[in-house]
Each structure stands twice: as C-alpha cells, then as structure tokens.
Amino acid sequence: MLRTPSFRRVLLSLLIAVVVAAPAWAADQVNEVRLYALDCGRAEFKDMGFFSDTGEYDGKPGALAVPCFLVRHAKGTLLWDAGLGDKLADNKDGVELAGGIRLRVPVTLAEQLKTLSLAATDVTHVAFSHFHFDHTGNANLFGASIWIINKAELNWALTSPTPFGADPSTFSAYTNVKTQMIEGDHDVFGDGSVKILKAPGHTPGHQVLEIKLRKAGTVILSGDLYHMRDNRKYRRIPAINFERA
C-alpha cells in the first residue's frame, strides 16, 4: 500500500497510460516490458498510529491506496499483488473493520483487466509482495495462472493462530494451481528484466519486484517495505511489522 494523495496522482497518470496503450495488447508479440498500475482499492484509517512504532502518527487519520501491477513481457503476463477482493465493490460505502479501518473498492480488478481486453485466464503468472489480505484479495480469481510463492511467506501465513493481516481464504486456490516455490531472489522470465527480490521484515517472506523498462529505467515495486515517504526518509518502522530488522 502506498500513501495518497501523492500516489493517487501517479496512479491516475499510469491508468491513463493503460487506456492509451490498450490497443497494443492485441499485438501477437510484445517486444519490450510494459508496466501497468491498477487501482485495487483504498484503505482509510481513523488512527494511523500502527504505521510507526515510535509514535509519529498516533491519533492521526489517513488513507492509503491499494495498488496492483500488471507486467507485460514477451514470455507472459505477471500480476504483482492482488489487492482487496472485488466483492468489496458491491458496497459503495465500503466495509468497516475493527479499529476504525474502512476498505473500499471503487472499481474491480476484473473490470480493469477487461478494459485491456484481458481476462484472468490471460494472466500467466501471479506473485505477491506478501500475504496480507490487502495484497491477496483477488488471488483466487487466477486459477489458471502459475503462482510464484515465497516458501517462508506461505508457511508464516498458514500458521495457527492466523497471523495479523493474513487471511488464508483469500489465497486458498494455491492448493489447486500450478505453483513455483521460491526461497530467495527469482528471475521471472529468465532474462533479468523482471526480478523478485527478497526483502523480509514487514513479513517473514516479504519481497519486492524489480522491473527494467526501456524508457523509465529500473523500477522497484516495494510492496509494504515503506507505507509512506516519511517512513523511508526517517527509517520509521510500522508496529505491525514481523520484525524491525
């Protein structure tokens, strides 16, 4: 999750780029890596306190965007993170959780894929920065995809009692899909252009995605490594992290 409103402006720009570039999906071959940002929900907080264990956000309200990302490569299409579940879109006012957290899904992931002339079955690979429910909400839609799963993250998410933030029901299809288990860095398409990099701390198997784009250069999709810019700038650690290191 990334902070709004600054991320919202970036997300809008990327979504506009998706619409403009949509006809390119009809081509038989894609000769370069392409990255698309998708809106996979919003999370609103009455108290952002748990995003720093040193008290900087205590009592302050805030909102975070929940993005998903689609990576188009000549050898396949990767969905990075699955956001909040599309079923939340049925409630226009969102769903309120304990602790003053409200979740909203203004537009479904399925609808956004459709604007790109894609269905869930066209996504060849799915991978997750981690297994918190706001990153796995739509995972079960992709039963025809290869799931690239961090072994440590899966083991953690399936422990009993269920860890804070995890919801195994959102990724229960992993038992019936083709999986590729990884324990460290992983080159998704074998040419170095799309790499999953180990980055534990927020959760035991947290990871980031490195993408090399022809024009923009190297892009890092950081998952929940940093929720806000200030957290990165001042090295603040969320109280909900698995560990501080």
JSON list of C-alpha atoms in Angstrom, two decimals:
[
{"chain": "A", "resi": 1, "resn": "MET", "atom": "CA", "xyz": [0.00, 0.00, 0.00]},
{"chain": "A", "resi": 2, "resn": "LEU", "atom": "CA", "xyz": [1.14, 3.50, -0.81]},
{"chain": "A", "resi": 3, "resn": "ARG", "atom": "CA", "xyz": [0.13, 6.82, 0.61]},
{"chain": "A", "resi": 4, "resn": "THR", "atom": "CA", "xyz": [-2.34, 9.18, -1.00]},
{"chain": "A", "resi": 5, "resn": "PRO", "atom": "CA", "xyz": [-2.74, 11.81, -2.35]},
{"chain": "A", "resi": 6, "resn": "SER", "atom": "CA", "xyz": [0.71, 11.81, -3.99]},
{"chain": "A", "resi": 7, "resn": "PHE", "atom": "CA", "xyz": [0.35, 8.20, -5.11]},
{"chain": "A", "resi": 8, "resn": "ARG", "atom": "CA", "xyz": [-3.14, 8.92, -6.38]},
{"chain": "A", "resi": 9, "resn": "ARG", "atom": "CA", "xyz": [-1.74, 11.38, -8.90]},
{"chain": "A", "resi": 10, "resn": "VAL", "atom": "CA", "xyz": [0.86, 8.87, -10.04]},
{"chain": "A", "resi": 11, "resn": "LEU", "atom": "CA", "xyz": [-1.75, 6.11, -10.22]},
{"chain": "A", "resi": 12, "resn": "LEU", "atom": "CA", "xyz": [-4.07, 8.30, -12.32]},
{"chain": "A", "resi": 13, "resn": "SER", "atom": "CA", "xyz": [-1.27, 9.03, -14.76]},
{"chain": "A", "resi": 14, "resn": "LEU", "atom": "CA", "xyz": [-0.43, 5.35, -15.09]},
{"chain": "A", "resi": 15, "resn": "LEU", "atom": "CA", "xyz": [-4.09, 4.40, -15.52]},
{"chain": "A", "resi": 16, "resn": "ILE", "atom": "CA", "xyz": [-4.38, 6.96, -18.32]},
{"chain": "A", "resi": 17, "resn": "ALA", "atom": "CA", "xyz": [-1.33, 5.35, -19.90]},
{"chain": "A", "resi": 18, "resn": "VAL", "atom": "CA", "xyz": [-3.11, 1.99, -19.68]},
{"chain": "A", "resi": 19, "resn": "VAL", "atom": "CA", "xyz": [-6.09, 3.31, -21.64]},
{"chain": "A", "resi": 20, "resn": "VAL", "atom": "CA", "xyz": [-3.90, 4.93, -24.27]},
{"chain": "A", "resi": 21, "resn": "ALA", "atom": "CA", "xyz": [-1.75, 1.83, -24.66]},
{"chain": "A", "resi": 22, "resn": "ALA", "atom": "CA", "xyz": [-4.58, -0.70, -24.56]},
{"chain": "A", "resi": 23, "resn": "PRO", "atom": "CA", "xyz": [-4.61, -1.46, -28.33]},
{"chain": "A", "resi": 24, "resn": "ALA", "atom": "CA", "xyz": [-1.05, -2.73, -28.03]},
{"chain": "A", "resi": 25, "resn": "TRP", "atom": "CA", "xyz": [-2.38, -5.76, -26.16]},
{"chain": "A", "resi": 26, "resn": "ALA", "atom": "CA", "xyz": [-3.88, -7.03, -29.39]},
{"chain": "A", "resi": 27, "resn": "ALA", "atom": "CA", "xyz": [-0.43, -7.49, -30.90]},
{"chain": "A", "resi": 28, "resn": "ASP", "atom": "CA", "xyz": [0.88, -11.03, -31.22]},
{"chain": "A", "resi": 29, "resn": "GLN", "atom": "CA", "xyz": [4.22, -10.13, -29.68]},
{"chain": "A", "resi": 30, "resn": "VAL", "atom": "CA", "xyz": [5.35, -7.53, -27.17]},
{"chain": "A", "resi": 31, "resn": "ASN", "atom": "CA", "xyz": [8.94, -6.51, -27.80]},
{"chain": "A", "resi": 32, "resn": "GLU", "atom": "CA", "xyz": [9.51, -4.70, -24.52]},
{"chain": "A", "resi": 33, "resn": "VAL", "atom": "CA", "xyz": [8.50, -4.96, -20.90]},
{"chain": "A", "resi": 34, "resn": "ARG", "atom": "CA", "xyz": [5.44, -2.86, -20.07]},
{"chain": "A", "resi": 35, "resn": "LEU", "atom": "CA", "xyz": [4.16, -1.91, -16.64]},
{"chain": "A", "resi": 36, "resn": "TYR", "atom": "CA", "xyz": [0.55, -1.04, -15.79]},
{"chain": "A", "resi": 37, "resn": "ALA", "atom": "CA", "xyz": [-0.71, 0.26, -12.44]},
{"chain": "A", "resi": 38, "resn": "LEU", "atom": "CA", "xyz": [-4.19, -0.85, -11.43]},
{"chain": "A", "resi": 39, "resn": "ASP", "atom": "CA", "xyz": [-6.46, 0.52, -8.71]},
{"chain": "A", "resi": 40, "resn": "CYS", "atom": "CA", "xyz": [-7.14, -2.36, -6.33]},
{"chain": "A", "resi": 41, "resn": "GLY", "atom": "CA", "xyz": [-8.81, -0.43, -3.53]},
{"chain": "A", "resi": 42, "resn": "ARG", "atom": "CA", "xyz": [-8.49, 2.12, -0.74]},
{"chain": "A", "resi": 43, "resn": "ALA", "atom": "CA", "xyz": [-7.94, 1.81, 2.99]},
{"chain": "A", "resi": 44, "resn": "GLU", "atom": "CA", "xyz": [-8.98, 4.65, 5.29]},
{"chain": "A", "resi": 45, "resn": "PHE", "atom": "CA", "xyz": [-7.78, 4.88, 8.89]},
{"chain": "A", "resi": 46, "resn": "LYS", "atom": "CA", "xyz": [-9.10, 6.88, 11.83]},
{"chain": "A", "resi": 47, "resn": "ASP", "atom": "CA", "xyz": [-5.73, 6.37, 13.50]},
{"chain": "A", "resi": 48, "resn": "MET", "atom": "CA", "xyz": [-2.51, 5.74, 11.55]},
{"chain": "A", "resi": 49, "resn": "GLY", "atom": "CA", "xyz": [-0.58, 5.04, 14.74]},
{"chain": "A", "resi": 50, "resn": "PHE", "atom": "CA", "xyz": [0.46, 1.49, 13.93]},
{"chain": "A", "resi": 51, "resn": "PHE", "atom": "CA", "xyz": [2.41, 2.65, 10.86]},
{"chain": "A", "resi": 52, "resn": "SER", "atom": "CA", "xyz": [5.24, 3.77, 13.15]},
{"chain": "A", "resi": 53, "resn": "ASP", "atom": "CA", "xyz": [6.35, 2.15, 16.39]},
{"chain": "A", "resi": 54, "resn": "THR", "atom": "CA", "xyz": [7.83, 5.44, 17.62]},
{"chain": "A", "resi": 55, "resn": "GLY", "atom": "CA", "xyz": [4.54, 7.35, 17.75]},
{"chain": "A", "resi": 56, "resn": "GLU", "atom": "CA", "xyz": [4.75, 9.88, 14.92]},
{"chain": "A", "resi": 57, "resn": "TYR", "atom": "CA", "xyz": [1.29, 9.05, 13.54]},
{"chain": "A", "resi": 58, "resn": "ASP", "atom": "CA", "xyz": [-0.57, 8.38, 16.78]},
{"chain": "A", "resi": 59, "resn": "GLY", "atom": "CA", "xyz": [-4.15, 9.69, 16.62]},
{"chain": "A", "resi": 60, "resn": "LYS", "atom": "CA", "xyz": [-3.78, 10.99, 13.07]},
{"chain": "A", "resi": 61, "resn": "PRO", "atom": "CA", "xyz": [-6.25, 9.89, 10.36]},
{"chain": "A", "resi": 62, "resn": "GLY", "atom": "CA", "xyz": [-5.07, 8.94, 6.90]},
{"chain": "A", "resi": 63, "resn": "ALA", "atom": "CA", "xyz": [-5.71, 6.93, 3.75]},
{"chain": "A", "resi": 64, "resn": "LEU", "atom": "CA", "xyz": [-3.66, 4.54, 1.66]},
{"chain": "A", "resi": 65, "resn": "ALA", "atom": "CA", "xyz": [-4.13, 3.40, -1.90]},
{"chain": "A", "resi": 66, "resn": "VAL", "atom": "CA", "xyz": [-4.00, -0.34, -2.60]},
{"chain": "A", "resi": 67, "resn": "PRO", "atom": "CA", "xyz": [-2.38, -0.89, -6.00]},
{"chain": "A", "resi": 68, "resn": "CYS", "atom": "CA", "xyz": [-1.89, -3.95, -8.15]},
{"chain": "A", "resi": 69, "resn": "PHE", "atom": "CA", "xyz": [0.55, -4.04, -11.03]},
{"chain": "A", "resi": 70, "resn": "LEU", "atom": "CA", "xyz": [0.49, -5.84, -14.35]},
{"chain": "A", "resi": 71, "resn": "VAL", "atom": "CA", "xyz": [3.75, -6.58, -16.16]},
{"chain": "A", "resi": 72, "resn": "ARG", "atom": "CA", "xyz": [3.61, -7.48, -19.83]},
{"chain": "A", "resi": 73, "resn": "HIS", "atom": "CA", "xyz": [6.56, -9.45, -21.21]},
{"chain": "A", "resi": 74, "resn": "ALA", "atom": "CA", "xyz": [7.08, -11.37, -24.43]},
{"chain": "A", "resi": 75, "resn": "LYS", "atom": "CA", "xyz": [7.08, -14.61, -22.42]},
{"chain": "A", "resi": 76, "resn": "GLY", "atom": "CA", "xyz": [3.98, -13.89, -20.35]},
{"chain": "A", "resi": 77, "resn": "THR", "atom": "CA", "xyz": [1.93, -11.55, -18.21]},
{"chain": "A", "resi": 78, "resn": "LEU", "atom": "CA", "xyz": [2.60, -11.16, -14.48]},
{"chain": "A", "resi": 79, "resn": "LEU", "atom": "CA", "xyz": [0.17, -9.81, -11.90]},
{"chain": "A", "resi": 80, "resn": "TRP", "atom": "CA", "xyz": [2.06, -8.41, -8.91]},
{"chain": "A", "resi": 81, "resn": "ASP", "atom": "CA", "xyz": [-0.19, -8.33, -5.86]},
{"chain": "A", "resi": 82, "resn": "ALA", "atom": "CA", "xyz": [-3.94, -8.96, -5.99]},
{"chain": "A", "resi": 83, "resn": "GLY", "atom": "CA", "xyz": [-5.28, -6.09, -3.88]},
{"chain": "A", "resi": 84, "resn": "LEU", "atom": "CA", "xyz": [-8.53, -6.12, -1.95]},
{"chain": "A", "resi": 85, "resn": "GLY", "atom": "CA", "xyz": [-11.24, -8.52, -3.09]},
{"chain": "A", "resi": 86, "resn": "ASP", "atom": "CA", "xyz": [-13.53, -7.41, -5.92]},
{"chain": "A", "resi": 87, "resn": "LYS", "atom": "CA", "xyz": [-16.52, -8.43, -3.80]},
{"chain": "A", "resi": 88, "resn": "LEU", "atom": "CA", "xyz": [-16.00, -5.26, -1.74]},
{"chain": "A", "resi": 89, "resn": "ALA", "atom": "CA", "xyz": [-17.12, -3.26, -4.76]},
{"chain": "A", "resi": 90, "resn": "ASP", "atom": "CA", "xyz": [-20.69, -4.42, -4.07]},
{"chain": "A", "resi": 91, "resn": "ASN", "atom": "CA", "xyz": [-20.79, -2.00, -1.13]},
{"chain": "A", "resi": 92, "resn": "LYS", "atom": "CA", "xyz": [-20.36, 1.60, -2.31]},
{"chain": "A", "resi": 93, "resn": "ASP", "atom": "CA", "xyz": [-19.73, 2.79, 1.24]},
{"chain": "A", "resi": 94, "resn": "GLY", "atom": "CA", "xyz": [-17.05, 0.19, 1.76]},
{"chain": "A", "resi": 95, "resn": "VAL", "atom": "CA", "xyz": [-16.63, -2.20, 4.66]},
{"chain": "A", "resi": 96, "resn": "GLU", "atom": "CA", "xyz": [-15.58, -1.09, 8.12]},
{"chain": "A", "resi": 97, "resn": "LEU", "atom": "CA", "xyz": [-13.23, -3.26, 10.16]},
{"chain": "A", "resi": 98, "resn": "ALA", "atom": "CA", "xyz": [-12.34, -3.12, 13.82]},
{"chain": "A", "resi": 99, "resn": "GLY", "atom": "CA", "xyz": [-10.03, -0.31, 14.82]},
{"chain": "A", "resi": 100, "resn": "GLY", "atom": "CA", "xyz": [-11.63, 2.32, 12.60]},
{"chain": "A", "resi": 101, "resn": "ILE", "atom": "CA", "xyz": [-10.43, 0.93, 9.27]},
{"chain": "A", "resi": 102, "resn": "ARG", "atom": "CA", "xyz": [-12.67, 1.27, 6.20]},
{"chain": "A", "resi": 103, "resn": "LEU", "atom": "CA", "xyz": [-11.95, -0.59, 2.97]},
{"chain": "A", "resi": 104, "resn": "ARG", "atom": "CA", "xyz": [-13.28, 0.48, -0.42]},
{"chain": "A", "resi": 105, "resn": "VAL", "atom": "CA", "xyz": [-13.04, -0.90, -3.96]},
{"chain": "A", "resi": 106, "resn": "PRO", "atom": "CA", "xyz": [-14.29, 1.74, -6.43]},
{"chain": "A", "resi": 107, "resn": "VAL", "atom": "CA", "xyz": [-13.59, -0.41, -9.50]},
{"chain": "A", "resi": 108, "resn": "THR", "atom": "CA", "xyz": [-12.94, -4.13, -9.69]},
{"chain": "A", "resi": 109, "resn": "LEU", "atom": "CA", "xyz": [-9.74, -5.70, -10.90]},
{"chain": "A", "resi": 110, "resn": "ALA", "atom": "CA", "xyz": [-11.77, -7.80, -13.33]},
{"chain": "A", "resi": 111, "resn": "GLU", "atom": "CA", "xyz": [-13.23, -4.66, -14.89]},
{"chain": "A", "resi": 112, "resn": "GLN", "atom": "CA", "xyz": [-9.80, -3.12, -15.30]},
{"chain": "A", "resi": 113, "resn": "LEU", "atom": "CA", "xyz": [-8.45, -6.23, -16.98]},
{"chain": "A", "resi": 114, "resn": "LYS", "atom": "CA", "xyz": [-11.43, -6.14, -19.32]},
{"chain": "A", "resi": 115, "resn": "THR", "atom": "CA", "xyz": [-10.54, -2.61, -20.45]},
{"chain": "A", "resi": 116, "resn": "LEU", "atom": "CA", "xyz": [-7.23, -4.10, -21.56]},
{"chain": "A", "resi": 117, "resn": "SER", "atom": "CA", "xyz": [-9.04, -6.88, -23.45]},
{"chain": "A", "resi": 118, "resn": "LEU", "atom": "CA", "xyz": [-7.81, -9.35, -20.84]},
{"chain": "A", "resi": 119, "resn": "ALA", "atom": "CA", "xyz": [-9.43, -11.91, -18.59]},
{"chain": "A", "resi": 120, "resn": "ALA", "atom": "CA", "xyz": [-7.96, -13.55, -15.51]},
{"chain": "A", "resi": 121, "resn": "THR", "atom": "CA", "xyz": [-7.12, -16.58, -17.65]},
{"chain": "A", "resi": 122, "resn": "ASP", "atom": "CA", "xyz": [-4.79, -14.42, -19.77]},
{"chain": "A", "resi": 123, "resn": "VAL", "atom": "CA", "xyz": [-2.53, -13.73, -16.79]},
{"chain": "A", "resi": 124, "resn": "THR", "atom": "CA", "xyz": [0.21, -16.35, -16.95]},
{"chain": "A", "resi": 125, "resn": "HIS", "atom": "CA", "xyz": [1.93, -15.62, -13.63]},
{"chain": "A", "resi": 126, "resn": "VAL", "atom": "CA", "xyz": [0.86, -14.25, -10.25]},
{"chain": "A", "resi": 127, "resn": "ALA", "atom": "CA", "xyz": [3.21, -13.22, -7.45]},
{"chain": "A", "resi": 128, "resn": "PHE", "atom": "CA", "xyz": [2.79, -11.36, -4.18]},
{"chain": "A", "resi": 129, "resn": "SER", "atom": "CA", "xyz": [4.91, -8.94, -2.21]},
{"chain": "A", "resi": 130, "resn": "HIS", "atom": "CA", "xyz": [3.48, -10.70, 0.85]},
{"chain": "A", "resi": 131, "resn": "PHE", "atom": "CA", "xyz": [0.38, -12.49, 2.11]},
{"chain": "A", "resi": 132, "resn": "HIS", "atom": "CA", "xyz": [-1.51, -9.74, 3.94]},
{"chain": "A", "resi": 133, "resn": "PHE", "atom": "CA", "xyz": [-5.16, -9.75, 2.87]},
{"chain": "A", "resi": 134, "resn": "ASP", "atom": "CA", "xyz": [-4.93, -6.42, 1.03]},
{"chain": "A", "resi": 135, "resn": "HIS", "atom": "CA", "xyz": [-2.40, -8.00, -1.32]},
{"chain": "A", "resi": 136, "resn": "THR", "atom": "CA", "xyz": [-4.13, -11.36, -1.84]},
{"chain": "A", "resi": 137, "resn": "GLY", "atom": "CA", "xyz": [-7.80, -10.36, -2.06]},
{"chain": "A", "resi": 138, "resn": "ASN", "atom": "CA", "xyz": [-8.28, -11.40, -5.70]},
{"chain": "A", "resi": 139, "resn": "ALA", "atom": "CA", "xyz": [-5.73, -14.21, -5.80]},
{"chain": "A", "resi": 140, "resn": "ASN", "atom": "CA", "xyz": [-8.31, -16.96, -6.21]},
{"chain": "A", "resi": 141, "resn": "LEU", "atom": "CA", "xyz": [-9.51, -15.42, -9.49]},
{"chain": "A", "resi": 142, "resn": "PHE", "atom": "CA", "xyz": [-6.29, -16.61, -11.12]},
{"chain": "A", "resi": 143, "resn": "GLY", "atom": "CA", "xyz": [-6.68, -20.36, -11.00]},
{"chain": "A", "resi": 144, "resn": "ALA", "atom": "CA", "xyz": [-5.19, -20.77, -14.48]},
{"chain": "A", "resi": 145, "resn": "SER", "atom": "CA", "xyz": [-2.01, -18.86, -13.64]},
{"chain": "A", "resi": 146, "resn": "ILE", "atom": "CA", "xyz": [1.32, -20.05, -12.30]},
{"chain": "A", "resi": 147, "resn": "TRP", "atom": "CA", "xyz": [1.63, -18.79, -8.73]},
{"chain": "A", "resi": 148, "resn": "ILE", "atom": "CA", "xyz": [5.16, -17.83, -7.72]},
{"chain": "A", "resi": 149, "resn": "ILE", "atom": "CA", "xyz": [5.13, -18.26, -3.95]},
{"chain": "A", "resi": 150, "resn": "ASN", "atom": "CA", "xyz": [7.75, -17.46, -1.36]},
{"chain": "A", "resi": 151, "resn": "LYS", "atom": "CA", "xyz": [8.02, -20.57, 0.80]},
{"chain": "A", "resi": 152, "resn": "ALA", "atom": "CA", "xyz": [8.73, -18.72, 4.06]},
{"chain": "A", "resi": 153, "resn": "GLU", "atom": "CA", "xyz": [5.80, -16.38, 3.46]},
{"chain": "A", "resi": 154, "resn": "LEU", "atom": "CA", "xyz": [3.35, -19.20, 2.80]},
{"chain": "A", "resi": 155, "resn": "ASN", "atom": "CA", "xyz": [4.48, -21.12, 5.88]},
{"chain": "A", "resi": 156, "resn": "TRP", "atom": "CA", "xyz": [4.05, -18.00, 8.01]},
{"chain": "A", "resi": 157, "resn": "ALA", "atom": "CA", "xyz": [0.60, -17.14, 6.62]},
{"chain": "A", "resi": 158, "resn": "LEU", "atom": "CA", "xyz": [-0.65, -20.67, 7.32]},
{"chain": "A", "resi": 159, "resn": "THR", "atom": "CA", "xyz": [0.47, -20.82, 10.94]},
{"chain": "A", "resi": 160, "resn": "SER", "atom": "CA", "xyz": [-2.07, -21.11, 13.74]},
{"chain": "A", "resi": 161, "resn": "PRO", "atom": "CA", "xyz": [-3.35, -18.86, 15.10]},
{"chain": "A", "resi": 162, "resn": "THR", "atom": "CA", "xyz": [-3.54, -16.92, 11.85]},
{"chain": "A", "resi": 163, "resn": "PRO", "atom": "CA", "xyz": [-1.03, -14.05, 11.89]},
{"chain": "A", "resi": 164, "resn": "PHE", "atom": "CA", "xyz": [-2.24, -10.45, 11.96]},
{"chain": "A", "resi": 165, "resn": "GLY", "atom": "CA", "xyz": [-3.20, -9.28, 8.47]},
{"chain": "A", "resi": 166, "resn": "ALA", "atom": "CA", "xyz": [-3.27, -12.70, 6.82]},
{"chain": "A", "resi": 167, "resn": "ASP", "atom": "CA", "xyz": [-6.44, -14.34, 5.52]},
{"chain": "A", "resi": 168, "resn": "PRO", "atom": "CA", "xyz": [-5.78, -17.81, 4.05]},
{"chain": "A", "resi": 169, "resn": "SER", "atom": "CA", "xyz": [-9.24, -17.90, 2.47]},
{"chain": "A", "resi": 170, "resn": "THR", "atom": "CA", "xyz": [-8.12, -15.22, 0.01]},
{"chain": "A", "resi": 171, "resn": "PHE", "atom": "CA", "xyz": [-5.38, -17.43, -1.42]},
{"chain": "A", "resi": 172, "resn": "SER", "atom": "CA", "xyz": [-6.87, -20.87, -0.79]},
{"chain": "A", "resi": 173, "resn": "ALA", "atom": "CA", "xyz": [-6.64, -21.76, -4.50]},
{"chain": "A", "resi": 174, "resn": "TYR", "atom": "CA", "xyz": [-2.88, -22.24, -4.10]},
{"chain": "A", "resi": 175, "resn": "THR", "atom": "CA", "xyz": [-3.55, -25.91, -3.35]},
{"chain": "A", "resi": 176, "resn": "ASN", "atom": "CA", "xyz": [-5.12, -26.42, -6.79]},
{"chain": "A", "resi": 177, "resn": "VAL", "atom": "CA", "xyz": [-2.98, -24.26, -9.07]},
{"chain": "A", "resi": 178, "resn": "LYS", "atom": "CA", "xyz": [0.42, -24.72, -10.62]},
{"chain": "A", "resi": 179, "resn": "THR", "atom": "CA", "xyz": [2.94, -23.24, -8.18]},
{"chain": "A", "resi": 180, "resn": "GLN", "atom": "CA", "xyz": [6.58, -22.27, -8.33]},
{"chain": "A", "resi": 181, "resn": "MET", "atom": "CA", "xyz": [8.03, -22.17, -4.83]},
{"chain": "A", "resi": 182, "resn": "ILE", "atom": "CA", "xyz": [10.96, -19.83, -4.24]},
{"chain": "A", "resi": 183, "resn": "GLU", "atom": "CA", "xyz": [13.18, -19.14, -1.23]},
{"chain": "A", "resi": 184, "resn": "GLY", "atom": "CA", "xyz": [15.10, -16.09, -2.39]},
{"chain": "A", "resi": 185, "resn": "ASP", "atom": "CA", "xyz": [15.58, -13.89, -5.44]},
{"chain": "A", "resi": 186, "resn": "HIS", "atom": "CA", "xyz": [13.92, -15.09, -8.63]},
{"chain": "A", "resi": 187, "resn": "ASP", "atom": "CA", "xyz": [14.21, -14.11, -12.31]},
{"chain": "A", "resi": 188, "resn": "VAL", "atom": "CA", "xyz": [10.60, -14.40, -13.50]},
{"chain": "A", "resi": 189, "resn": "PHE", "atom": "CA", "xyz": [11.14, -14.63, -17.26]},
{"chain": "A", "resi": 190, "resn": "GLY", "atom": "CA", "xyz": [14.80, -15.63, -17.31]},
{"chain": "A", "resi": 191, "resn": "ASP", "atom": "CA", "xyz": [16.27, -12.54, -18.97]},
{"chain": "A", "resi": 192, "resn": "GLY", "atom": "CA", "xyz": [16.85, -10.27, -15.97]},
{"chain": "A", "resi": 193, "resn": "SER", "atom": "CA", "xyz": [14.11, -7.80, -16.88]},
{"chain": "A", "resi": 194, "resn": "VAL", "atom": "CA", "xyz": [11.64, -8.81, -14.14]},
{"chain": "A", "resi": 195, "resn": "LYS", "atom": "CA", "xyz": [13.08, -10.00, -10.83]},
{"chain": "A", "resi": 196, "resn": "ILE", "atom": "CA", "xyz": [11.57, -10.81, -7.46]},
{"chain": "A", "resi": 197, "resn": "LEU", "atom": "CA", "xyz": [13.98, -9.75, -4.71]},
{"chain": "A", "resi": 198, "resn": "LYS", "atom": "CA", "xyz": [13.97, -10.92, -1.11]},
{"chain": "A", "resi": 199, "resn": "ALA", "atom": "CA", "xyz": [13.09, -8.10, 1.33]},
{"chain": "A", "resi": 200, "resn": "PRO", "atom": "CA", "xyz": [11.86, -9.58, 4.64]},
{"chain": "A", "resi": 201, "resn": "GLY", "atom": "CA", "xyz": [10.85, -7.56, 7.68]},
{"chain": "A", "resi": 202, "resn": "HIS", "atom": "CA", "xyz": [7.26, -6.48, 7.18]},
{"chain": "A", "resi": 203, "resn": "THR", "atom": "CA", "xyz": [6.53, -10.20, 6.99]},
{"chain": "A", "resi": 204, "resn": "PRO", "atom": "CA", "xyz": [8.99, -13.15, 7.00]},
{"chain": "A", "resi": 205, "resn": "GLY", "atom": "CA", "xyz": [8.81, -13.64, 3.24]},
{"chain": "A", "resi": 206, "resn": "HIS", "atom": "CA", "xyz": [8.18, -10.08, 2.07]},
{"chain": "A", "resi": 207, "resn": "GLN", "atom": "CA", "xyz": [9.67, -9.32, -1.33]},
{"chain": "A", "resi": 208, "resn": "VAL", "atom": "CA", "xyz": [9.87, -6.55, -3.92]},
{"chain": "A", "resi": 209, "resn": "LEU", "atom": "CA", "xyz": [9.73, -6.56, -7.72]},
{"chain": "A", "resi": 210, "resn": "GLU", "atom": "CA", "xyz": [12.49, -5.08, -9.86]},
{"chain": "A", "resi": 211, "resn": "ILE", "atom": "CA", "xyz": [11.49, -4.19, -13.43]},
{"chain": "A", "resi": 212, "resn": "LYS", "atom": "CA", "xyz": [13.79, -2.86, -16.13]},
{"chain": "A", "resi": 213, "resn": "LEU", "atom": "CA", "xyz": [11.87, -0.60, -18.53]},
{"chain": "A", "resi": 214, "resn": "ARG", "atom": "CA", "xyz": [13.32, 0.70, -21.78]},
{"chain": "A", "resi": 215, "resn": "LYS", "atom": "CA", "xyz": [12.45, 4.36, -21.18]},
{"chain": "A", "resi": 216, "resn": "ALA", "atom": "CA", "xyz": [11.97, 4.69, -17.43]},
{"chain": "A", "resi": 217, "resn": "GLY", "atom": "CA", "xyz": [14.90, 2.52, -16.42]},
{"chain": "A", "resi": 218, "resn": "THR", "atom": "CA", "xyz": [14.81, 0.33, -13.32]},
{"chain": "A", "resi": 219, "resn": "VAL", "atom": "CA", "xyz": [11.62, 0.48, -11.24]},
{"chain": "A", "resi": 220, "resn": "ILE", "atom": "CA", "xyz": [11.18, -1.11, -7.81]},
{"chain": "A", "resi": 221, "resn": "LEU", "atom": "CA", "xyz": [7.67, -2.06, -6.69]},
{"chain": "A", "resi": 222, "resn": "SER", "atom": "CA", "xyz": [8.29, -2.07, -2.95]},
{"chain": "A", "resi": 223, "resn": "GLY", "atom": "CA", "xyz": [5.13, -3.69, -1.59]},
{"chain": "A", "resi": 224, "resn": "ASP", "atom": "CA", "xyz": [4.81, -2.67, 2.07]},
{"chain": "A", "resi": 225, "resn": "LEU", "atom": "CA", "xyz": [8.52, -2.15, 2.59]},
{"chain": "A", "resi": 226, "resn": "TYR", "atom": "CA", "xyz": [7.56, 1.52, 3.07]},
{"chain": "A", "resi": 227, "resn": "HIS", "atom": "CA", "xyz": [3.97, 2.69, 3.53]},
{"chain": "A", "resi": 228, "resn": "MET", "atom": "CA", "xyz": [4.83, 6.39, 3.37]},
{"chain": "A", "resi": 229, "resn": "ARG", "atom": "CA", "xyz": [7.68, 8.52, 2.06]},
{"chain": "A", "resi": 230, "resn": "ASP", "atom": "CA", "xyz": [8.46, 9.75, 5.56]},
{"chain": "A", "resi": 231, "resn": "ASN", "atom": "CA", "xyz": [8.87, 6.16, 6.74]},
{"chain": "A", "resi": 232, "resn": "ARG", "atom": "CA", "xyz": [11.64, 5.70, 4.22]},
{"chain": "A", "resi": 233, "resn": "LYS", "atom": "CA", "xyz": [13.18, 9.12, 4.83]},
{"chain": "A", "resi": 234, "resn": "TYR", "atom": "CA", "xyz": [13.25, 8.79, 8.61]},
{"chain": "A", "resi": 235, "resn": "ARG", "atom": "CA", "xyz": [13.58, 4.99, 8.78]},
{"chain": "A", "resi": 236, "resn": "ARG", "atom": "CA", "xyz": [10.32, 4.57, 10.67]},
{"chain": "A", "resi": 237, "resn": "ILE", "atom": "CA", "xyz": [9.12, 1.03, 11.27]},
{"chain": "A", "resi": 238, "resn": "PRO", "atom": "CA", "xyz": [5.43, 0.03, 11.49]},
{"chain": "A", "resi": 239, "resn": "ALA", "atom": "CA", "xyz": [4.38, -1.54, 14.76]},
{"chain": "A", "resi": 240, "resn": "ILE", "atom": "CA", "xyz": [2.70, -4.29, 12.72]},
{"chain": "A", "resi": 241, "resn": "ASN", "atom": "CA", "xyz": [5.97, -5.45, 11.15]},
{"chain": "A", "resi": 242, "resn": "PHE", "atom": "CA", "xyz": [7.06, -9.03, 11.82]},
{"chain": "A", "resi": 243, "resn": "GLU", "atom": "CA", "xyz": [10.45, -7.71, 12.88]},
{"chain": "A", "resi": 244, "resn": "ARG", "atom": "CA", "xyz": [12.33, -4.43, 12.92]},
{"chain": "A", "resi": 245, "resn": "ALA", "atom": "CA", "xyz": [15.50, -5.64, 11.17]}
]
